[in-house]
Coordinates of C-alpha atoms in Angstrom, one line a residue:
Chain H
A1 CA -6.8 -23.1 -2.3
P2 CA -4.9 -25.2 -4.1
L3 CA -3.8 -24.2 -7.8
S4 CA -2.8 -26.7 -10.2
Q5 CA -0.1 -29.1 -9.3
I6 CA 3.8 -28.1 -9.2
N7 CA 5.7 -29.1 -12.5
Q8 CA 8.7 -28.9 -13.8
Q9 CA 7.7 -25.8 -15.4
D10 CA 7.4 -23.9 -12.0
E11 CA 9.9 -25.2 -10.5
S12 CA 12.3 -23.5 -13.5
F13 CA 10.4 -20.5 -13.1
A14 CA 10.9 -20.4 -9.2
K15 CA 14.2 -20.8 -9.6
N16 CA 14.8 -17.3 -12.1
Y17 CA 12.5 -15.5 -9.9
L18 CA 14.3 -16.6 -6.6
K19 CA 17.4 -15.3 -8.6
T20 CA 16.0 -12.3 -9.6
F21 CA 14.6 -11.8 -6.0
F22 CA 16.3 -13.3 -2.9
N23 CA 20.3 -13.0 -4.7
L24 CA 19.7 -16.5 -5.2
T25 CA 23.4 -18.3 -6.5
E26 CA 23.9 -21.6 -7.9
E27 CA 27.2 -22.9 -7.0
S28 CA 29.2 -24.6 -9.1
G29 CA 32.4 -27.0 -9.5
P30 CA 33.1 -29.8 -7.1
T31 CA 32.0 -28.6 -4.0
V32 CA 29.6 -30.1 -2.1
R33 CA 27.4 -28.6 1.7
R34 CA 26.1 -31.1 3.5
G35 CA 22.3 -29.4 4.7
F36 CA 22.5 -26.8 3.2
N37 CA 20.5 -26.3 0.2
P38 CA 20.6 -22.5 -1.1
A39 CA 16.9 -22.9 -3.1
A40 CA 15.7 -23.8 0.3
V41 CA 17.1 -21.8 2.5
K42 CA 16.3 -18.2 -0.3
L43 CA 11.7 -19.8 -0.4
M44 CA 12.0 -19.3 3.5
E45 CA 13.4 -15.6 3.5
M46 CA 10.9 -15.7 0.8
Q47 CA 8.1 -16.9 2.8
R48 CA 9.1 -14.6 5.4
F49 CA 8.8 -11.5 3.4
F50 CA 5.5 -12.3 2.4
G51 CA 4.4 -14.0 5.5
L52 CA 3.5 -16.5 3.9
Q53 CA 3.9 -20.1 5.1
I54 CA 7.4 -20.9 5.7
T55 CA 7.9 -24.1 4.4
G56 CA 11.6 -24.9 2.7
T57 CA 9.7 -26.1 -0.2
L58 CA 7.5 -25.0 -3.3
D59 CA 4.3 -25.1 -2.5
T60 CA 1.2 -24.0 -4.1
D61 CA 0.9 -20.2 -1.9
T62 CA 4.4 -19.8 -2.7
L63 CA 4.2 -20.4 -6.3
A64 CA 1.3 -18.0 -6.3
M65 CA 2.2 -15.5 -5.1
M66 CA 5.7 -14.9 -7.1
K67 CA 3.3 -14.5 -10.2
K68 CA 2.5 -11.8 -8.9
P69 CA 2.8 -8.6 -10.9
R70 CA 5.1 -7.0 -8.9
C71 CA 8.2 -4.1 -8.4
G72 CA 11.2 -5.8 -9.9
V73 CA 13.9 -4.3 -7.0
S74 CA 15.1 -7.1 -4.9
D75 CA 13.4 -8.1 -1.8
Q76 CA 17.2 -8.9 -0.3
K77 CA 17.4 -5.6 0.1
V78 CA 21.0 -3.9 -0.3
A79 CA 21.8 -7.3 -2.9
R80 CA 20.8 -4.4 -6.2
F81 CA 22.5 -1.7 -4.9
S82 CA 25.8 -2.7 -2.7
Chain K
T1 CA 15.5 1.9 3.2
F2 CA 18.2 1.0 1.4
G3 CA 21.0 0.8 4.5
G4 CA 19.6 5.2 4.5
F5 CA 20.8 5.7 0.8
K6 CA 19.5 10.0 0.2
W7 CA 19.4 12.7 -1.6
E8 CA 21.5 14.9 -0.3
K9 CA 18.9 18.0 -0.7
N10 CA 15.0 18.7 -1.1
S11 CA 15.1 19.7 -4.4
L12 CA 14.9 17.4 -7.4
T13 CA 14.4 17.3 -10.9
Y14 CA 12.8 14.9 -12.9
R15 CA 12.4 13.8 -16.9
I16 CA 10.0 11.9 -18.9
E17 CA 12.0 11.1 -21.5
N18 CA 9.8 9.3 -23.4
Y19 CA 5.7 7.8 -23.1
T20 CA 3.2 5.1 -23.5
P21 CA 1.8 4.2 -25.7
D22 CA -0.9 2.7 -24.0
M23 CA -2.4 6.2 -22.3
S24 CA -2.2 10.1 -23.6
A25 CA 0.3 12.3 -22.6
A26 CA -1.0 14.0 -20.9
E27 CA -2.5 11.1 -18.7
V28 CA 1.3 10.0 -18.5
D29 CA 2.1 13.9 -16.8
D30 CA -0.6 13.9 -14.2
S31 CA 0.1 10.4 -13.2
I32 CA 4.3 11.6 -13.0
E33 CA 3.3 14.5 -11.3
R34 CA 0.8 13.4 -8.6
A35 CA 3.1 10.2 -8.9
L36 CA 5.5 12.6 -6.8
Q37 CA 3.4 14.7 -4.6
V38 CA 2.9 11.3 -2.8
W39 CA 6.0 11.6 -0.8
A40 CA 6.8 16.3 -1.3
Q41 CA 3.0 16.1 0.8
V42 CA 4.8 13.9 3.2
T43 CA 8.6 15.6 3.5
P44 CA 10.2 18.7 2.5
L45 CA 11.0 17.6 -1.3
R46 CA 10.2 19.3 -3.4
F47 CA 9.8 18.2 -7.7
T48 CA 10.5 20.7 -10.4
R49 CA 10.6 18.8 -14.4
I50 CA 12.9 19.8 -16.8
Y51 CA 12.6 18.4 -20.7
N52 CA 16.1 18.3 -22.0
G53 CA 19.8 17.4 -20.1
I54 CA 20.0 14.6 -17.0
A55 CA 17.5 15.0 -14.0
D56 CA 17.9 13.3 -10.7
I57 CA 15.2 11.8 -11.5
M58 CA 15.0 9.7 -15.1
I59 CA 11.8 7.9 -16.5
S60 CA 11.3 5.9 -19.9
F61 CA 9.2 3.4 -20.4
S62 CA 11.1 0.3 -22.1
R63 CA 11.3 -2.7 -23.1
Q64 CA 12.8 -6.8 -22.4
A65 CA 16.4 -5.9 -23.0
H66 CA 17.3 -1.3 -22.3
G67 CA 20.3 -0.4 -21.0
D68 CA 21.1 -0.9 -17.3
G69 CA 20.9 -4.6 -16.8
Y70 CA 17.9 -5.7 -15.6
P71 CA 15.8 -6.2 -18.7
F72 CA 12.1 -6.7 -18.2
D73 CA 10.6 -9.9 -19.0
G74 CA 7.7 -9.2 -20.7
P75 CA 3.7 -8.8 -20.3
G76 CA 3.0 -9.7 -16.4
G77 CA 6.2 -10.3 -13.5
T78 CA 8.2 -7.7 -13.7
L79 CA 6.0 -4.1 -14.0
A80 CA 8.7 -1.6 -13.4
H81 CA 11.9 -0.6 -11.1
A82 CA 13.4 1.8 -9.9
F83 CA 17.4 2.5 -8.6
A84 CA 18.1 3.9 -4.9
P85 CA 19.4 7.9 -4.9
S86 CA 22.8 7.8 -6.2
T87 CA 24.2 10.0 -9.0
G88 CA 23.8 8.5 -12.6
I89 CA 21.2 5.9 -13.1
G90 CA 20.6 6.4 -9.0
G91 CA 17.0 7.8 -9.2
D92 CA 15.6 6.6 -12.3
A93 CA 12.2 4.5 -12.9
H94 CA 11.7 2.7 -15.6
F95 CA 8.3 1.2 -16.9
D96 CA 7.8 -1.9 -18.4
D97 CA 6.6 -1.4 -21.7
D98 CA 5.2 -4.8 -22.3
E99 CA 2.3 -3.9 -19.3
D100 CA -0.7 -2.8 -20.4
F101 CA -1.0 0.9 -17.7
T102 CA -4.0 2.5 -17.4
F103 CA -4.8 6.1 -15.9
S104 CA -7.4 5.2 -14.1
S105 CA -9.5 2.0 -14.2
N106 CA -8.8 -1.5 -12.5
R107 CA -7.9 -3.6 -15.8
G108 CA -4.6 -2.6 -16.5
Y109 CA -2.2 -1.4 -14.6
V110 CA -2.2 2.5 -13.2
L111 CA 0.1 3.9 -13.8
F112 CA 0.4 6.4 -11.1
L113 CA 0.1 3.7 -8.1
V114 CA 3.2 1.9 -10.7
A115 CA 4.9 5.1 -10.6
A116 CA 3.9 6.4 -6.8
H117 CA 5.7 3.4 -5.7
E118 CA 9.3 3.6 -7.8
F119 CA 9.9 7.0 -6.5
G120 CA 9.3 5.3 -3.0
H121 CA 12.1 3.9 -4.4
S122 CA 14.1 6.5 -6.2
L123 CA 14.3 8.7 -3.2
G124 CA 15.3 5.1 -1.0
L125 CA 12.8 2.9 0.5
S126 CA 13.3 -0.4 0.0
H127 CA 10.5 -3.5 0.0
S128 CA 8.1 -3.3 2.8
D129 CA 6.8 -6.1 4.5
D130 CA 3.5 -4.6 5.2
P131 CA 0.8 -5.8 3.2
G132 CA -1.2 -2.5 2.8
A133 CA 1.8 -0.2 2.0
L134 CA 2.7 1.4 -1.1
M135 CA 5.9 -0.4 -0.4
Y136 CA 4.6 -3.7 -0.3
P137 CA 6.2 -5.1 -3.8
I138 CA 2.6 -6.3 -4.9
Y139 CA 0.4 -4.2 -7.6
S140 CA -2.3 -4.1 -5.8
F141 CA -5.5 -1.7 -7.1
S142 CA -6.8 1.2 -5.6
N143 CA -9.0 4.1 -6.9
P144 CA -5.8 6.5 -7.7
E145 CA -8.6 8.7 -7.1
T146 CA -8.6 8.2 -3.0
F147 CA -5.1 7.2 -2.7
V148 CA -3.6 8.5 0.8
L149 CA -0.5 7.0 1.4
P150 CA -1.2 4.4 3.9
Q151 CA 1.1 5.1 7.4
D152 CA 4.3 2.3 6.6
D153 CA 5.7 4.5 3.8
V154 CA 4.8 7.7 5.8
N155 CA 7.4 6.6 8.7
G156 CA 9.9 4.8 6.4
I157 CA 9.8 8.3 4.2
Q158 CA 10.2 10.5 7.2
S159 CA 13.1 9.0 8.7
L160 CA 15.0 9.7 5.4
Y161 CA 13.5 14.0 5.3
G162 CA 11.6 14.4 7.8
A163 CA 8.3 16.1 7.8
N164 CA 6.8 18.2 5.7
E165 CA 7.1 21.9 7.7
D166 CA 4.4 23.2 5.5
P167 CA 1.4 20.4 4.5
V168 CA -1.7 20.9 3.4
E169 CA -4.4 20.8 5.7
P170 CA -6.2 19.3 6.7
R171 CA -3.6 16.4 5.8
P172 CA -5.3 13.1 5.4
T173 CA -4.3 10.4 6.5
A174 CA -4.7 6.6 5.7
P175 CA -6.4 3.2 7.7
P176 CA -3.1 1.3 9.4
T177 CA -3.2 -2.0 7.9
P178 CA -5.2 -4.1 10.5
N179 CA -3.3 -5.4 13.6
A180 CA -3.9 -8.9 14.8
C181 CA -2.4 -7.3 18.0
D182 CA -5.4 -5.0 18.6
S183 CA -7.3 -6.8 21.2
T184 CA -10.2 -3.7 21.0
M185 CA -10.3 -4.8 17.4
T186 CA -13.8 -6.1 16.0
L187 CA -13.7 -8.7 13.2
D188 CA -16.4 -8.0 10.3
A189 CA -16.4 -12.0 9.7
V190 CA -14.6 -15.0 10.2
A191 CA -15.0 -18.1 7.8
T192 CA -12.9 -21.4 7.1
L193 CA -11.2 -22.1 4.0
R194 CA -10.4 -25.6 2.8
G195 CA -8.5 -26.5 6.5
E196 CA -7.8 -23.1 7.1
M197 CA -9.2 -20.3 9.5
L198 CA -9.7 -16.6 7.3
F199 CA -10.4 -13.1 9.7
F200 CA -11.5 -10.2 7.6
K201 CA -11.2 -6.8 8.8
D202 CA -11.4 -3.5 6.1
S203 CA -9.2 -4.4 2.7
F204 CA -7.8 -7.4 4.9
F205 CA -7.4 -11.0 6.3
W206 CA -5.2 -13.2 7.4
R207 CA -5.6 -16.7 6.9
S208 CA -4.4 -18.6 9.1
Y209 CA -3.3 -22.4 9.6
P210 CA -4.0 -25.1 11.9
Q211 CA -0.3 -26.3 12.1
S212 CA 0.8 -22.5 12.1
A213 CA 1.4 -20.3 14.7
T214 CA 1.6 -17.0 12.7
P215 CA -1.7 -16.1 10.8
Q216 CA -0.7 -14.3 7.3
Q217 CA -1.5 -11.1 6.5
T218 CA -3.3 -10.4 3.0
R219 CA -5.0 -8.0 1.0
I220 CA -8.3 -9.3 -0.3
T221 CA -8.5 -8.4 -3.4
N222 CA -4.9 -9.7 -3.9
F223 CA -6.3 -13.1 -3.5
W224 CA -9.3 -12.9 -5.1
P225 CA -9.2 -10.3 -7.4
N226 CA -13.2 -9.2 -7.8
A227 CA -14.4 -9.8 -4.4
P228 CA -16.1 -6.4 -2.2
V229 CA -13.7 -5.0 1.2
N230 CA -14.6 -4.3 3.8
I231 CA -16.9 -6.9 4.2
D232 CA -19.9 -7.7 5.9
A233 CA -19.8 -11.3 6.5
A234 CA -18.5 -14.7 5.1
Y235 CA -18.4 -18.2 5.7
E236 CA -17.4 -21.3 3.7
S237 CA -20.1 -24.1 2.1
Q238 CA -19.0 -26.9 2.5
Q239 CA -21.7 -28.3 0.4
S240 CA -20.7 -26.6 -2.8
D241 CA -17.1 -26.0 -1.6
R242 CA -17.5 -22.1 -2.2
V243 CA -16.7 -19.2 -0.3
L244 CA -19.2 -17.0 0.6
L245 CA -19.1 -12.9 1.3
F246 CA -21.7 -10.1 2.0
K247 CA -21.5 -7.2 1.7
G248 CA -24.2 -4.5 1.9
R249 CA -27.4 -6.4 -0.1
Q250 CA -25.1 -8.5 -1.9
V251 CA -23.6 -11.8 -2.2
W252 CA -20.1 -13.5 -3.5
A253 CA -19.7 -16.6 -4.5
F254 CA -15.5 -18.0 -4.8
S255 CA -14.2 -21.5 -6.0
G256 CA -11.0 -20.9 -5.2
Y257 CA -9.8 -18.1 -6.0
D258 CA -12.2 -17.7 -9.1
L259 CA -15.5 -15.5 -8.5
V260 CA -18.6 -18.2 -9.4
S261 CA -20.4 -17.0 -12.6
G262 CA -23.7 -15.2 -11.7
Y263 CA -22.3 -13.8 -8.7
P264 CA -22.9 -11.4 -7.6
K265 CA -26.6 -12.0 -6.2
P266 CA -28.7 -10.4 -3.9
L267 CA -29.1 -11.2 -0.9
S268 CA -33.0 -12.8 -1.9
S269 CA -31.1 -15.1 -3.7
L270 CA -30.6 -17.1 -0.7
G271 CA -34.3 -16.2 0.1
L272 CA -33.7 -13.4 2.6
P273 CA -36.7 -11.2 2.6
K274 CA -35.4 -8.6 0.0
T275 CA -35.6 -5.4 3.0
T276 CA -32.6 -7.4 4.0
K277 CA -30.1 -4.8 4.1
K278 CA -27.1 -6.3 5.0
V279 CA -26.1 -9.6 6.6
D280 CA -24.2 -9.5 10.2
A281 CA -22.6 -12.6 10.5
A282 CA -23.2 -16.0 8.9
L283 CA -21.7 -19.7 9.6
Y284 CA -22.2 -22.8 8.1
D285 CA -23.2 -25.8 10.9
V286 CA -21.7 -28.7 9.2
A287 CA -23.5 -31.5 11.5
S288 CA -27.2 -30.5 9.5
R289 CA -25.7 -28.7 6.4
K290 CA -27.6 -25.4 7.6
T291 CA -25.9 -22.1 7.0
L292 CA -26.6 -19.4 9.6
F293 CA -27.7 -15.8 8.7
F294 CA -27.4 -13.7 11.1
V295 CA -29.0 -10.1 10.5
G296 CA -30.2 -7.4 13.4
S297 CA -31.2 -9.5 16.7
N298 CA -32.2 -12.1 14.6
Y299 CA -31.1 -15.3 13.1
Y300 CA -32.4 -17.2 8.9
S301 CA -31.9 -21.5 8.5
Y302 CA -31.0 -22.0 4.8
D303 CA -31.0 -25.0 3.7
E304 CA -27.6 -25.8 1.5
A305 CA -28.1 -28.7 -0.2
K306 CA -32.6 -27.9 -0.8
E307 CA -31.3 -24.0 -1.2
T308 CA -34.0 -22.7 0.8
M309 CA -35.2 -20.7 3.2
D310 CA -35.7 -23.7 6.7
E311 CA -39.9 -22.7 8.0
G312 CA -39.5 -21.2 11.5
F313 CA -37.4 -18.7 10.9
P314 CA -36.1 -16.1 11.3
K315 CA -35.5 -16.0 15.6
R316 CA -34.4 -14.2 18.0
V317 CA -30.6 -14.8 18.8
D318 CA -30.9 -15.3 22.2
E319 CA -33.5 -17.9 21.5
T320 CA -30.3 -20.2 20.8
F321 CA -27.2 -18.9 21.8
S322 CA -27.5 -18.2 25.4
G323 CA -26.1 -15.1 27.4
M324 CA -25.9 -13.7 23.4
S325 CA -26.8 -10.4 24.2
G326 CA -24.8 -8.0 21.8
K327 CA -24.9 -7.4 18.3
V328 CA -23.3 -10.8 16.5
T329 CA -20.4 -9.2 14.7
A330 CA -18.6 -12.8 13.2
A331 CA -19.3 -16.4 13.3
F332 CA -17.8 -19.6 12.2
Q333 CA -17.8 -23.6 13.2
Y334 CA -14.6 -25.1 13.8
R335 CA -13.9 -28.9 15.7
G336 CA -18.0 -29.0 16.2
F337 CA -17.9 -25.8 18.4
T338 CA -19.5 -22.7 17.3
Y339 CA -17.9 -19.0 17.5
V340 CA -20.3 -16.4 17.9
Y341 CA -18.5 -13.2 18.5
S342 CA -20.1 -9.6 19.7
G343 CA -16.8 -7.2 19.0
P344 CA -14.0 -8.4 20.3
Y345 CA -15.6 -11.4 23.1
M346 CA -16.0 -14.4 21.1
F347 CA -18.5 -16.4 22.5
E348 CA -18.0 -21.1 22.6
Y349 CA -21.4 -22.6 22.1
S350 CA -22.6 -25.7 21.9
L351 CA -25.5 -25.2 18.7
R352 CA -27.2 -28.3 19.7
S353 CA -27.8 -27.4 22.8
G354 CA -27.4 -24.0 22.9
R355 CA -25.2 -24.2 25.6
L356 CA -22.5 -21.8 26.1
F357 CA -18.9 -22.9 26.9
R358 CA -16.7 -20.1 27.4
V359 CA -16.1 -16.5 26.5
L360 CA -12.9 -16.0 24.5
R361 CA -11.5 -12.8 23.1
N362 CA -10.3 -12.4 19.5
S363 CA -6.7 -13.7 20.2
Y364 CA -7.6 -16.9 21.1
F365 CA -7.9 -17.5 17.3
L366 CA -6.1 -15.3 15.5
R367 CA -2.7 -14.7 17.7
C368 CA -0.7 -12.0 17.9
T369 CA 2.8 -12.1 17.1

């Protein structure tokens, strides 16, 4: 069931979600890795964990799952405790 | 688990440092105590409350930044967090006081449920990807009075601490999360939704996308918070772009995620006799724009456009669906074929001719992955 269209605010929200719960880190400096989009990889991890369709893109189902009330412990198991 | 982190002792202390204004102190005390007992019932772990000093599990309510480097985010979003077993902050559980916690209501977040989940972390459990598990990271309301720890969580905690040698008898067991690989499973209902297939069982349903081999399992109430569980029947009205769920003498209609105003309604609002106790299955026929309601050994035909029941019904099921002698348990239509379920079997028909093509199993559409 479609939600509203995904906008820039949603994308920013999703990025923060992935940083908080899937240990997404923002790359800085001149390093360019071809064919590697860390946000898409983390998005796929999240979609796999929740049994969503694995697209690697921010779709409405994925965004809806991100907006559900949840526990604040990272889903990347060791991230918080390593 | 968090790589096997666990307490090296079975006697643990806890301390409630402060209270939320949402509930009385007695309600908080009771919620916390019962949340710890959830884990004590299935392990050798025992919990003792202390009122000052440092406990293994320090429990507090706070807002925004609260000194641990993981600030809360205001209402919604993160409800609470907890730290894996270790000294210092290890084991501690923090609750976001910008949330509306409750003792047992489904308005707000039941503190007992949130705390039981967090204490799972305090004892060494990570998140589960089983949507029926307490350790699934998404909050889902359930009645705290009838709560039973799901088997996935029992397995997790017992992998760390072993079983309770002195269990309370009879030990309650939670129904396992339905498994798509169970070839004996009888689905409650099957429906379509904007090109997807929905398979309902107990409190859950699977969504199956034509382009994906893996069905996605979700709690019904995570998708439709106002929906019933353990439903009898479901169908998608392509006429009104709604999904209708049936349970007992009532029908619920959803448009997207939202319950349509005025629902739930009695079955008689669809023209079914007032004596009808339940609908066993329902399907929407795209060609005729009629909906068939299966009730016992009969079925009715409902005109979606006119919103009236067709004349000449009910008819016997086996009058139209040759060979269907068993009870119809679910039904839907896909790519012009009509699928009628009876137990774990699915019968493929042409609705126009009534011809039976194949007898298949659940796994034909609901794949075991």
